[in-house]
Tab-separated table of C-alpha atoms and ligand atoms in Angstrom:
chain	number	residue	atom	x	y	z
A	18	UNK	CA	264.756	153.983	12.181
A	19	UNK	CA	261.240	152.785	11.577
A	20	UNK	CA	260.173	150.880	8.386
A	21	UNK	CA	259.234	153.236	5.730
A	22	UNK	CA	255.857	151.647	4.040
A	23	UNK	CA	255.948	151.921	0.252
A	24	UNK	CA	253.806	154.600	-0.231
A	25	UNK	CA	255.968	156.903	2.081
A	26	UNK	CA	257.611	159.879	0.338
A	27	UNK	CA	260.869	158.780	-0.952
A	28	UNK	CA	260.959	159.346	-4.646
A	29	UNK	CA	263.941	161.009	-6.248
A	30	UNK	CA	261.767	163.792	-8.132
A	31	UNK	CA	260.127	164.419	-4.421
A	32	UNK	CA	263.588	164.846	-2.412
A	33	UNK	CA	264.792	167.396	-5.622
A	34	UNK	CA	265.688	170.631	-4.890
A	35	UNK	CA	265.198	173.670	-7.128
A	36	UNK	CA	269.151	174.997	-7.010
A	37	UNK	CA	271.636	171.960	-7.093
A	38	UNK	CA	273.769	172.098	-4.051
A	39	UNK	CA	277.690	170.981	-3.652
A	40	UNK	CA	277.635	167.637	-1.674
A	41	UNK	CA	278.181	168.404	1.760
A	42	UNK	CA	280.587	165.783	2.747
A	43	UNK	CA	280.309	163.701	6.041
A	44	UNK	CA	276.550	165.397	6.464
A	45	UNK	CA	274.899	163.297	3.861
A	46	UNK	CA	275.939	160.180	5.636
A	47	UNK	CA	274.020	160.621	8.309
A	48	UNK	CA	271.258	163.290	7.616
A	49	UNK	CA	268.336	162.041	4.856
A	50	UNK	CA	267.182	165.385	2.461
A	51	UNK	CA	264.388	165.702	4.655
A	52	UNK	CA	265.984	165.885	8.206
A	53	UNK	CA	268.096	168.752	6.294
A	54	UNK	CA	265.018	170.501	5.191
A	55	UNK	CA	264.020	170.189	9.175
A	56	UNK	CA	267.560	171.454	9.961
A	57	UNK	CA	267.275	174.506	7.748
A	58	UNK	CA	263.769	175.153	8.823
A	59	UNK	CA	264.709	175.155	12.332
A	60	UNK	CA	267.488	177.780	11.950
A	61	UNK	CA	265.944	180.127	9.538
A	62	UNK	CA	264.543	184.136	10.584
A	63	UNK	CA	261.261	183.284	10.135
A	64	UNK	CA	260.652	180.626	12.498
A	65	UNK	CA	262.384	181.818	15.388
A	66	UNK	CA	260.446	184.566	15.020
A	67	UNK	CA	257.113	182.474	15.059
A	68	UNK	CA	257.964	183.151	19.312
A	69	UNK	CA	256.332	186.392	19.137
A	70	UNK	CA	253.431	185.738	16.660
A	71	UNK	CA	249.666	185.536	17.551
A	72	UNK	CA	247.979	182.439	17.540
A	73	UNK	CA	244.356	183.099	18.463
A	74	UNK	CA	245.864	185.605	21.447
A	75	UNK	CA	247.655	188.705	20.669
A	76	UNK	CA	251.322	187.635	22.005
A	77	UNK	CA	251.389	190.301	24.601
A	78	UNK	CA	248.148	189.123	26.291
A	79	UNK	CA	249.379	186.585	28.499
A	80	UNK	CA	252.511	184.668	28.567
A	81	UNK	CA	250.761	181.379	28.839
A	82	UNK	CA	248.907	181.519	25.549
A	83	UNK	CA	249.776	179.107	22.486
A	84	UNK	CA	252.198	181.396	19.585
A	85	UNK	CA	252.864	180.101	16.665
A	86	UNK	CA	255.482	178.833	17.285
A	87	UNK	CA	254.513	176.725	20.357
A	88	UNK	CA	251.425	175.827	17.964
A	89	UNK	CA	254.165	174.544	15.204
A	90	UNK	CA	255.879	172.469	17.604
A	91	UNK	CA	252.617	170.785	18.816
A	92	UNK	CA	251.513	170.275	15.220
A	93	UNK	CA	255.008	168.734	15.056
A	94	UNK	CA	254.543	166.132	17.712
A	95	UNK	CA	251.001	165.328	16.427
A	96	UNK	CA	252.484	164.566	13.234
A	97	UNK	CA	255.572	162.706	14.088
A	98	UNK	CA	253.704	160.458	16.189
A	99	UNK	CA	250.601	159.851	13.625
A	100	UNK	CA	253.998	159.148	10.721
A	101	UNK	CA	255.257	156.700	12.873
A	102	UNK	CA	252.461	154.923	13.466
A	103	UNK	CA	251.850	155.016	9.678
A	104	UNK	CA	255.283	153.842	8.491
A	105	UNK	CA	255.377	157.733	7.043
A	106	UNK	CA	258.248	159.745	6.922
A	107	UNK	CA	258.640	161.729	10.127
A	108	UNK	CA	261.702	164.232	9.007
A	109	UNK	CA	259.858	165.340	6.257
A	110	UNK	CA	256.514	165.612	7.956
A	111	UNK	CA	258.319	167.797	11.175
A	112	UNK	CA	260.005	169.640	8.526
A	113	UNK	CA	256.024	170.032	6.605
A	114	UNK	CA	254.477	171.114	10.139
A	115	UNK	CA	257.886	173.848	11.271
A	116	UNK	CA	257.236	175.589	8.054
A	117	UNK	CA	253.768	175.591	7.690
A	118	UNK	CA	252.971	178.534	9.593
A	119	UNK	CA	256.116	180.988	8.321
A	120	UNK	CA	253.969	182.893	6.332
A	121	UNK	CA	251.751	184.243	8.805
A	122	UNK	CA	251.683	187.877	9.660
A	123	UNK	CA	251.514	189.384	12.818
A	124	UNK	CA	248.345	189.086	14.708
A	125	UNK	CA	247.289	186.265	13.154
A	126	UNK	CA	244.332	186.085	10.626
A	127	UNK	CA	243.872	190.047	10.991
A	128	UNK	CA	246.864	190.928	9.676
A	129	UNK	CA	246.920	188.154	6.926
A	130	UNK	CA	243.340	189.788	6.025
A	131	UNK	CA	244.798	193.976	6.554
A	132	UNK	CA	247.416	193.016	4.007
A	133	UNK	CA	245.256	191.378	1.857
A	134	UNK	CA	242.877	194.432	1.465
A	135	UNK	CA	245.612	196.586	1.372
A	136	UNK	CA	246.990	194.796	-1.395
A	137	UNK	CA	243.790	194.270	-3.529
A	138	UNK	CA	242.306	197.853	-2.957
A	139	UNK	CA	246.038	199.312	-4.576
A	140	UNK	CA	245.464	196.861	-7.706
A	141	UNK	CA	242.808	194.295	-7.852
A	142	UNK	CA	244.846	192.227	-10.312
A	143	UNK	CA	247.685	192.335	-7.762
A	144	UNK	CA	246.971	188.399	-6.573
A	145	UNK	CA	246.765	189.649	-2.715
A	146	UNK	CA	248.143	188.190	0.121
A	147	UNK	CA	247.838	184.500	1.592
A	148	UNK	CA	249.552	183.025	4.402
A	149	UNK	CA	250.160	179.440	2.544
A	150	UNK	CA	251.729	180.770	-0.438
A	151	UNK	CA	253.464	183.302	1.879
A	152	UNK	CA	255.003	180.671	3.607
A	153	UNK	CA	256.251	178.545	0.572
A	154	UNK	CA	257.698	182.835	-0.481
A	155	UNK	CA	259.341	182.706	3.176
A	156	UNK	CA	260.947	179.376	2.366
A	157	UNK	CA	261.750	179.785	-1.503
A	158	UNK	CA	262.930	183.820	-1.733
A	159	UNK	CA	262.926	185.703	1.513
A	160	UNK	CA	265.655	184.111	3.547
A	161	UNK	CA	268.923	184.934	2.623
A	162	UNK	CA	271.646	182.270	4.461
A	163	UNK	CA	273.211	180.952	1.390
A	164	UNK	CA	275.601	182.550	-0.884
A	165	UNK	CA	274.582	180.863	-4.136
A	166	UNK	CA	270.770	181.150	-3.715
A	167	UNK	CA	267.769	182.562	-1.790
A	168	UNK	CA	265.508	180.737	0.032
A	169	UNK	CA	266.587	177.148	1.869
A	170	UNK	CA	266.459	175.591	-1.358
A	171	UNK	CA	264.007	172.739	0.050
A	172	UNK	CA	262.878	169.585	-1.133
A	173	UNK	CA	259.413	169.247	-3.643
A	174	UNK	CA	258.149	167.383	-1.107
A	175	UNK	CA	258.165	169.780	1.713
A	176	UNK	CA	257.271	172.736	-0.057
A	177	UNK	CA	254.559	171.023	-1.648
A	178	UNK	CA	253.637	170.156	2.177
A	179	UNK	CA	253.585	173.725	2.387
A	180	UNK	CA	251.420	174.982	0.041
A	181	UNK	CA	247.811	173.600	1.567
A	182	UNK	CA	245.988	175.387	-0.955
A	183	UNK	CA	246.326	177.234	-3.995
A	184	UNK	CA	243.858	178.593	-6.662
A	185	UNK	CA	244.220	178.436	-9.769
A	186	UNK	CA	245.146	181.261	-10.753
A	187	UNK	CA	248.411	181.262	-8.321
A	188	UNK	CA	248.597	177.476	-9.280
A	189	UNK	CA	249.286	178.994	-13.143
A	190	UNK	CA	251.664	181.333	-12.372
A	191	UNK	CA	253.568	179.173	-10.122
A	192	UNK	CA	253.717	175.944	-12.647
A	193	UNK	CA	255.266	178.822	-15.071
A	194	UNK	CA	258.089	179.664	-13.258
A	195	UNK	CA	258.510	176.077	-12.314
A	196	UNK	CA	257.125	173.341	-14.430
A	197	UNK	CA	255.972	170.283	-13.114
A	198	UNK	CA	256.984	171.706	-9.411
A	199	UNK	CA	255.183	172.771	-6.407
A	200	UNK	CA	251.520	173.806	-7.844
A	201	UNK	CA	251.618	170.764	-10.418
A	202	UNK	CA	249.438	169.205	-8.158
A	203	UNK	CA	246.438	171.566	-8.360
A	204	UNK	CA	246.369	171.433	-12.181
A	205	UNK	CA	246.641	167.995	-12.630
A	206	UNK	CA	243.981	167.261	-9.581
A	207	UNK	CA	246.045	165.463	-7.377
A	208	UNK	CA	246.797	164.894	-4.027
A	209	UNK	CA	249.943	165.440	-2.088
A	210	UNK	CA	251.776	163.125	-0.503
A	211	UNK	CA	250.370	161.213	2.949
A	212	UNK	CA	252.617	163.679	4.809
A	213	UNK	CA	251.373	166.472	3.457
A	214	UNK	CA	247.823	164.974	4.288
A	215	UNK	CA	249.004	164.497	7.657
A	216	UNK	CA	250.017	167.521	8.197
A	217	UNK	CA	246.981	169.100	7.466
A	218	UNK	CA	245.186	166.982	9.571
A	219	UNK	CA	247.638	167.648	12.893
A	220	UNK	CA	247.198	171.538	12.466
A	221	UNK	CA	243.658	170.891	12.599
A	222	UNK	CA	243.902	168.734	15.722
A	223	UNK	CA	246.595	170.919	17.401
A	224	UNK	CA	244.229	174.156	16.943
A	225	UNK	CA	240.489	172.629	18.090
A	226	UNK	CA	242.779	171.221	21.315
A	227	UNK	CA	244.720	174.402	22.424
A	228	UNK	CA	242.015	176.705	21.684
A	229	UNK	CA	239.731	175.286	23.885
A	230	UNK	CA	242.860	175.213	26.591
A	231	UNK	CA	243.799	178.994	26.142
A	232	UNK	CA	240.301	179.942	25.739
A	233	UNK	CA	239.146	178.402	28.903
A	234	UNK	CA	242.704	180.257	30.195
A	235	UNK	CA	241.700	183.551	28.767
A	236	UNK	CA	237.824	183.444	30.117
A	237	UNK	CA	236.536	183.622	27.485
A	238	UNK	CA	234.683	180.329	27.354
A	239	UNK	CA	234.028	178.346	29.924
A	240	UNK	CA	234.769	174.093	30.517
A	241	UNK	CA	230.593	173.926	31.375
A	242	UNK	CA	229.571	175.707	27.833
A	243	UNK	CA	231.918	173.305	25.768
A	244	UNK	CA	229.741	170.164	27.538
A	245	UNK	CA	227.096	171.026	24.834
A	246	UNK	CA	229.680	169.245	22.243
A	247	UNK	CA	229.213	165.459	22.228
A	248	UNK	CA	232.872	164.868	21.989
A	249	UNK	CA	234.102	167.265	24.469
A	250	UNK	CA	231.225	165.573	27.012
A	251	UNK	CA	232.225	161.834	26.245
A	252	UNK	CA	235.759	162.355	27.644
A	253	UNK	CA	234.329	164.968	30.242
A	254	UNK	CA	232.070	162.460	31.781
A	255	UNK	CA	234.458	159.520	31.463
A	256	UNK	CA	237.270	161.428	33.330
A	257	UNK	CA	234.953	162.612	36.326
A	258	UNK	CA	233.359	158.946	36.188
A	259	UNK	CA	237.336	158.151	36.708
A	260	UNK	CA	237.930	160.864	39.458
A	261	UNK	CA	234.693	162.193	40.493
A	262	UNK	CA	236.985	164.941	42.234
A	263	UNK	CA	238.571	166.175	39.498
A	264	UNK	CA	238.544	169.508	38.565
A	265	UNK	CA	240.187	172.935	37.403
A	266	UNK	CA	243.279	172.604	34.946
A	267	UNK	CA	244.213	169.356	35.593
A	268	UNK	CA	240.078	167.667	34.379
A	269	UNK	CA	240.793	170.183	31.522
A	270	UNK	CA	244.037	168.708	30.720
A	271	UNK	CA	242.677	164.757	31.357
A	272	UNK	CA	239.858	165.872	28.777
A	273	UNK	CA	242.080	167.450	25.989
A	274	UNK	CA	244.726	164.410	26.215
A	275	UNK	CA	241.874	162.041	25.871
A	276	UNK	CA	240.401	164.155	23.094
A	277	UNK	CA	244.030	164.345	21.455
A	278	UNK	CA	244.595	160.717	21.549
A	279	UNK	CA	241.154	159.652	20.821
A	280	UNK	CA	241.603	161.610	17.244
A	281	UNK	CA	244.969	160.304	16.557
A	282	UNK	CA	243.760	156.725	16.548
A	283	UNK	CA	241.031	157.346	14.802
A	284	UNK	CA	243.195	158.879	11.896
A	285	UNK	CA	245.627	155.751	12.545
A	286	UNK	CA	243.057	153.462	11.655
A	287	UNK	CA	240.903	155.240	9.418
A	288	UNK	CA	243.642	155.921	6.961
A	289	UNK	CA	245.221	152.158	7.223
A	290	UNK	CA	241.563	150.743	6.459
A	291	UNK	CA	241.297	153.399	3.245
A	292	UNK	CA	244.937	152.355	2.322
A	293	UNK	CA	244.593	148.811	2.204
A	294	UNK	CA	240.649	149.467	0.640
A	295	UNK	CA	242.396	151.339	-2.317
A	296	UNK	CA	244.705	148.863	-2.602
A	297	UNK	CA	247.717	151.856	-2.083
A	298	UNK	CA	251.213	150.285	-3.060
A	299	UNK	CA	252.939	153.254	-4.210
A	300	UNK	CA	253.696	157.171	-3.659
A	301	UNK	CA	251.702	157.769	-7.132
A	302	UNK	CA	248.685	155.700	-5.942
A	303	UNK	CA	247.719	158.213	-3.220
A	304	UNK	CA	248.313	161.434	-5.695
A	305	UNK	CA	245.599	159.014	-7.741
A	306	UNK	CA	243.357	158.604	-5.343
A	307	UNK	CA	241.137	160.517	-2.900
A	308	UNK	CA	242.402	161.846	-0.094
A	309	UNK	CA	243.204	159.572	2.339
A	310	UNK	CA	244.307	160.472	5.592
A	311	UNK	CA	240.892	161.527	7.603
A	312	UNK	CA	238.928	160.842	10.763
A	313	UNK	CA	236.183	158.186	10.434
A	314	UNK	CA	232.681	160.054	9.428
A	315	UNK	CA	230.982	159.994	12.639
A	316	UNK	CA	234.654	161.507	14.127
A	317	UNK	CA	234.297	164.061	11.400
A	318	UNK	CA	231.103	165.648	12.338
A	319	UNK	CA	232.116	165.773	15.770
A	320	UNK	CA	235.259	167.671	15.346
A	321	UNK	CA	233.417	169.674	12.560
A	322	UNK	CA	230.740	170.531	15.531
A	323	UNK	CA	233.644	172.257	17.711
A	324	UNK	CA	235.152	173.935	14.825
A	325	UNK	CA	232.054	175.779	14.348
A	326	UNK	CA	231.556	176.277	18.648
A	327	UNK	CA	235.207	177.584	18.710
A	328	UNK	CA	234.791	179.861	15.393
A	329	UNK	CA	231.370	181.200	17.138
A	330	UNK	CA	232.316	181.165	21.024
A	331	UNK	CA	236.169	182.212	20.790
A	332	UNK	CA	237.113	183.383	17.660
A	333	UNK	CA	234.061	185.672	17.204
A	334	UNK	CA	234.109	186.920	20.491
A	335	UNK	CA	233.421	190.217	20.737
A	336	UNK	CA	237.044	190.757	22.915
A	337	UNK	CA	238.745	188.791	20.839
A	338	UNK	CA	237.032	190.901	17.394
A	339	UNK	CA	238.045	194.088	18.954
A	340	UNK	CA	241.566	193.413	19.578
A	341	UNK	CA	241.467	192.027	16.087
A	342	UNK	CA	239.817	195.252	14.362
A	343	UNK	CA	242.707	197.312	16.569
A	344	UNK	CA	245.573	195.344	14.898
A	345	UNK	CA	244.457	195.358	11.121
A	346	UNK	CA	243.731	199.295	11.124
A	347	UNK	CA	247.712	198.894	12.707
A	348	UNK	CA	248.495	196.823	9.556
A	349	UNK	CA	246.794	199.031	7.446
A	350	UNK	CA	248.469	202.055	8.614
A	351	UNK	CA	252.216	200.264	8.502
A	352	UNK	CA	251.130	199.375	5.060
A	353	UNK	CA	249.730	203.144	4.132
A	354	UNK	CA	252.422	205.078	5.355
A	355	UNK	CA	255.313	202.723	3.815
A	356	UNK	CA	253.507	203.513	0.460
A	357	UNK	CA	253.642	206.981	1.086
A	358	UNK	CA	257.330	207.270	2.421
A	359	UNK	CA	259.224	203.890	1.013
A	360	UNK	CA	262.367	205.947	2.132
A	361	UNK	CA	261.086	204.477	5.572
A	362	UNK	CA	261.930	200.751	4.553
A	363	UNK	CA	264.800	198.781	4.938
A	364	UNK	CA	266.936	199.431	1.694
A	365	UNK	CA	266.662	195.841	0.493
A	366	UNK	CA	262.709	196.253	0.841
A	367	UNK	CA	263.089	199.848	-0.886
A	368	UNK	CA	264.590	198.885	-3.606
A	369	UNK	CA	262.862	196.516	-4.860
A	370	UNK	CA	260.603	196.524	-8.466
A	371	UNK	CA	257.311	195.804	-7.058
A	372	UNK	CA	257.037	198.498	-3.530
A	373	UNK	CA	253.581	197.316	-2.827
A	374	UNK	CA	254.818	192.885	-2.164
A	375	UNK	CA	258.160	194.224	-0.835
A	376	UNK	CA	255.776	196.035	1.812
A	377	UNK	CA	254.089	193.384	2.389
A	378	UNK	CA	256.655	191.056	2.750
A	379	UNK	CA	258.493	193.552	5.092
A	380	UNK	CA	255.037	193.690	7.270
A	381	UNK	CA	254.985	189.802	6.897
A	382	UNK	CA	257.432	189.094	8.586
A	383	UNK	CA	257.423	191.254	11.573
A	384	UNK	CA	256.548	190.370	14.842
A	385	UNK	CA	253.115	191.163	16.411
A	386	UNK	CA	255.273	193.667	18.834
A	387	UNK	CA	258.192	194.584	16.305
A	388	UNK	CA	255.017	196.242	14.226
A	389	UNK	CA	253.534	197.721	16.926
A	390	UNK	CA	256.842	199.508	17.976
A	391	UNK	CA	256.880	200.558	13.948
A	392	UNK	CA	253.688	201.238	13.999
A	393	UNK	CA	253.915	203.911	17.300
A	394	UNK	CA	257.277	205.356	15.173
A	395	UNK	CA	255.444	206.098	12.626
A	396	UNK	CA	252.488	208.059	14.495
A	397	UNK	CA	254.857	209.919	16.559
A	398	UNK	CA	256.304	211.642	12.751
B	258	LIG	MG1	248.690	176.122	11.690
């Protein structure tokens, strides 16, 4: 196994888990607290059904398209690669980038925004709905595989990789049920750990990359319009100056894999020089200090410049905005019509104190197709 550096996450308070657990014989001898986090992760309800959630494409577009569950995995391999390089841990960052995502509704950001309003309009003071701190509810209460508690029961460390963001007012009510826990970080202005910063960093390299692939796939953009970005140009030009004949999927692919690796160095070295700058020994020094784990400036702006092309090009497309307006009035009208006739719901959804979050967390964590068969039941009444 590769030499953890000091500053890697390894602290007891870090690997703590909320519920103490029996030890489980043999398995601690050869799995670390975060390659069990990983394990449980991996074999939990809510990531396997990840399969059949939208990305940027509604899942029954095309077979090809990135879910978000193919779009976990690749954050995965960013991540694990970028740890290694960075004597970080790269259990507990895989285990960080297969949960991120749990939270997420079906059809992506629409539904995430249908529940949202739903949730808000019923009682403004009702906190909403938010993928991040959905996920961290997937992994803390929703699951139900243990007999002595629910959730997985996961380390600090990887829920705190979990929860990206918070505000404050979440971060309060959070730090009350659990002091000193998961949203201690928020009060106190820290940062996470360097996984968690890693993390965070790989979903945002994994999503510019297979966005441009699936949206050249879809037709929606095309490989000449994206030669307007400086970055996306460099690697086009140095591939065709390569193999001047070059072209279709496979210059696409030559272009993203250069464009991949050409950002994972640059977070390699960036972060090393702003480690050794700050003078980083320990796992408290980087929750001190600024955030650490970035591109270089100049690397910044460019992959800032193709956020903005994708978020103007592919995500506001007007096909892409209509199949998005389509599946939050669906949302909306799951969410509607379980308020109206809770009878509808599972029992353990039913019967719960607070209908309006158990609906939500019902809609949550169906699949984009799953809600669209509910949805059709429902109409047909
Ligand atoms: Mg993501």
């Amino acid at each position: 196994m590769p030499l953890l550096q000091p500053y890697a996450t390894q602290s007891a308070r870090m690997r703590s888990r909320r519920y103490a657990e029996k030890p489980s014989g043999a398995s601690n001898e050869h799995r670390s607290d975060f390659q069990r986090d990983r394990d449980r992760i991996v074999h939990s309800t809510a990531f396997r059904r990840l399969v059949y959630k939208t990305q940027v494409f509604l899942n029954h577009e095309g077979d090809l398209f990135r879910t978000r569950m193919t779009h976990s995995l690749e954050v995965a391999q960013l991540s694990r690669s970028m740890a290694r390089a960075l004597g970080l841990d790269e259990d507990l960052v895989e285990a960080m980038a297969l949960a991120h995502d749990l939270g997420h509704t079906p059809f992506g950001h629409a539904g995430q925004d249908a529940l949202n309003a739903a949730l808000r309009e019923l009682s403004p003071g009702h906190g909403g709905f938010e993928h991040n701190l959905q996920s961290l509810r997937m992994v803390d209460s929703l699951e139900e595989r243990y007999p002595d508690f629910d959730g997985l029961n996961l380390t600090l460390a990887t829920r705190e990789g979990i929860l990206k963001h918070c505000s404050a007012k979440d971060a309060l009510r959070l730090e009350a049920s659990e002091p000193g826990g998961v949203a201690h970080r928020f009060l106190a202005k820290e940062q996470p750990s360097l996984e968690a910063q890693l993390v965070n960093l790989a979903d945002e390299m994994a999503y510019n990359a297979h966005d441009i692939d699936d949206g050249i796939r879809s037709g929606l953009i095309e490989m000449e319009a994206l030669r307007e970005l400086a970055l996306f140009e460099r690697f086009h030009s140095s591939v065709l100056s390569e193999y001047p004949d070059l072209q279709g999927r496979r210059l696409l692919s030559e272009i993203i894999r250069r464009l991949l690796s050409a950002q994972v160095f640059d977070v390699i070295d960036q972060t090393r020089k702003r480690i050794a700058e700050r003078g980083i020994q320990t796992e408290e020094d980087v929750r001190q200090a600024p955030a650490l784990v970035s591109f270089s400036p100049e690397l910044a702006k460019q992959v800032q410049h193709i956020k903005s092309w994708l978020f103007k090009h592919l995500y506001r497309h007007p096909q892409v905005i209509a199949k998005m307006d389509e599946a939050q009035s669906m949302v909306r009208e799951l969410f509607a019509s379980y308020l109206a006739h809770p009878n509808k719901l599972p029992e353990a959804y039913s019967r719960q104190a607070d209908l309006p979050r158990a609906i939500a967390d019902y809609i949550a964590g169906m699949t984009d197709r799953f809600a669209e068969m509910k949805w059709r039941e429902l109409q047909a009444e």
